[in-house]
Amino acid sequence: MRGTQRILDVLDVLHRDRLPLRIHDGAFSAMDLTAHHPRTGELLSTVKFMVQTLAAAGKLQRDLQRELTYDGLRAAEAKGSKGGRRPTIPTGNTDAVRTAYLDGSVHRRPGPRTNR
């Protein structure tokens, strides 16, 4: 539901069903986002403009975040880091731990207790 037209469609449905949508806090407080022109019944141009602007700003933010994430992953990869969680068990010990687990001879290391 991130597309601007989809948001405008939702606002039309809210208007049709007579459900007001208002922002109560911030720069756009008390603005009725379902306001329609009294003669034509169309969504007010100012409302359309605000919704389109906010949707475009949201898309820009998501796109920038995605680009920065990929840039960071590529930079880490260039330094030799794979990303993701570090293994709890050193790579050379995984076969021994797996075998001990399957044999039932693994004992849990004492650690902090948590109530679940």
Tab-separated table of C-alpha atoms in Angstrom:
chain	number	residue	atom	x	y	z
A	1	MET	CA	0.000	0.000	0.000
A	2	ARG	CA	2.921	2.331	-0.583
A	3	GLY	CA	1.874	3.673	-3.948
A	4	THR	CA	0.537	7.219	-4.052
A	5	GLN	CA	-2.509	6.258	-6.119
A	6	ARG	CA	-3.344	3.490	-3.660
A	7	ILE	CA	-3.239	5.989	-0.786
A	8	LEU	CA	-5.512	8.359	-2.696
A	9	ASP	CA	-7.895	5.449	-3.370
A	10	VAL	CA	-8.011	4.682	0.360
A	11	LEU	CA	-8.806	8.327	1.093
A	12	ASP	CA	-11.669	8.148	-1.431
A	13	VAL	CA	-13.044	5.052	0.326
A	14	LEU	CA	-12.796	6.819	3.688
A	15	HIS	CA	-14.709	9.771	2.239
A	16	ARG	CA	-17.331	7.528	0.644
A	17	ASP	CA	-17.887	5.747	3.961
A	18	ARG	CA	-17.848	9.101	5.808
A	19	LEU	CA	-14.854	8.199	7.946
A	20	PRO	CA	-12.734	11.268	8.740
A	21	LEU	CA	-8.970	10.945	8.840
A	22	ARG	CA	-7.229	13.696	10.744
A	23	ILE	CA	-3.673	14.229	11.891
A	24	HIS	CA	-3.833	15.311	15.518
A	25	ASP	CA	-0.218	16.234	16.169
A	26	GLY	CA	2.612	17.904	14.320
A	27	ALA	CA	2.892	20.199	11.337
A	28	PHE	CA	-0.232	18.850	9.627
A	29	SER	CA	-2.413	18.719	12.732
A	30	ALA	CA	-6.113	19.365	12.339
A	31	MET	CA	-5.911	18.839	8.560
A	32	ASP	CA	-8.762	16.718	7.263
A	33	LEU	CA	-7.211	14.285	4.781
A	34	THR	CA	-10.606	13.233	3.485
A	35	ALA	CA	-11.796	16.768	2.624
A	36	HIS	CA	-13.553	16.971	-0.727
A	37	HIS	CA	-14.676	19.929	-2.795
A	38	PRO	CA	-18.304	20.793	-1.955
A	39	ARG	CA	-19.407	21.123	-5.601
A	40	THR	CA	-17.385	18.505	-7.477
A	41	GLY	CA	-16.963	15.963	-4.689
A	42	GLU	CA	-13.335	15.419	-5.689
A	43	LEU	CA	-10.560	15.217	-3.152
A	44	LEU	CA	-9.232	18.717	-2.525
A	45	SER	CA	-6.129	19.569	-4.544
A	46	THR	CA	-4.270	20.592	-1.385
A	47	VAL	CA	-5.005	17.225	0.205
A	48	LYS	CA	-3.836	15.392	-2.923
A	49	PHE	CA	-0.677	17.481	-2.952
A	50	MET	CA	0.076	16.773	0.725
A	51	VAL	CA	-0.528	13.030	0.342
A	52	GLN	CA	1.589	12.838	-2.813
A	53	THR	CA	4.377	14.828	-1.154
A	54	LEU	CA	4.367	12.680	1.983
A	55	ALA	CA	4.259	9.475	-0.090
A	56	ALA	CA	7.169	10.691	-2.245
A	57	ALA	CA	9.181	11.604	0.862
A	58	GLY	CA	8.503	8.158	2.332
A	59	LYS	CA	9.601	6.445	-0.871
A	60	LEU	CA	12.744	8.575	-1.011
A	61	GLN	CA	13.566	7.613	2.573
A	62	ARG	CA	13.097	3.887	1.868
A	63	ASP	CA	15.186	4.086	-1.315
A	64	LEU	CA	18.010	5.958	0.428
A	65	GLN	CA	17.980	3.485	3.298
A	66	ARG	CA	18.191	0.567	0.860
A	67	GLU	CA	21.075	2.206	-1.029
A	68	LEU	CA	22.986	2.939	2.176
A	69	THR	CA	22.468	-0.621	3.409
A	70	TYR	CA	23.824	-2.095	0.170
A	71	ASP	CA	26.736	0.354	0.186
A	72	GLY	CA	27.580	-0.674	3.746
A	73	LEU	CA	27.380	-4.376	2.901
A	74	ARG	CA	29.652	-3.893	-0.128
A	75	ALA	CA	32.157	-1.905	1.945
A	76	ALA	CA	32.182	-4.605	4.631
A	77	GLU	CA	32.601	-7.305	1.987
A	78	ALA	CA	35.559	-5.405	0.508
A	79	LYS	CA	37.170	-5.482	3.966
A	80	GLY	CA	36.639	-9.245	4.156
A	81	SER	CA	33.563	-9.303	6.375
A	82	LYS	CA	30.637	-11.495	5.335
A	83	GLY	CA	27.939	-9.794	7.385
A	84	GLY	CA	25.345	-11.602	9.429
A	85	ARG	CA	25.784	-13.170	12.820
A	86	ARG	CA	29.145	-14.428	13.876
A	87	PRO	CA	29.196	-18.159	14.509
A	88	THR	CA	28.935	-19.148	18.169
A	89	ILE	CA	31.132	-22.179	17.582
A	90	PRO	CA	34.464	-21.821	15.783
A	91	THR	CA	34.326	-23.270	12.268
A	92	GLY	CA	36.755	-26.092	13.037
A	93	ASN	CA	34.653	-27.389	15.958
A	94	THR	CA	31.245	-27.690	14.291
A	95	ASP	CA	31.603	-31.369	13.326
A	96	ALA	CA	32.713	-32.337	16.840
A	97	VAL	CA	29.845	-30.414	18.428
A	98	ARG	CA	27.304	-31.900	16.005
A	99	THR	CA	28.547	-35.433	16.730
A	100	ALA	CA	28.490	-34.864	20.498
A	101	TYR	CA	24.969	-33.463	20.258
A	102	LEU	CA	23.689	-36.419	18.247
A	103	ASP	CA	25.331	-38.823	20.705
A	104	GLY	CA	23.612	-37.041	23.592
A	105	SER	CA	26.864	-36.211	25.347
A	106	VAL	CA	26.538	-32.438	25.121
A	107	HIS	CA	25.884	-30.647	28.372
A	108	ARG	CA	24.596	-27.140	28.421
A	109	ARG	CA	27.100	-24.584	29.605
A	110	PRO	CA	25.777	-22.750	32.685
A	111	GLY	CA	24.763	-19.216	31.859
A	112	PRO	CA	22.441	-16.541	33.108
A	113	ARG	CA	19.027	-17.879	33.983
A	114	THR	CA	16.002	-16.348	32.361
A	115	ASN	CA	12.367	-16.893	33.205
A	116	ARG	CA	10.444	-17.845	30.114
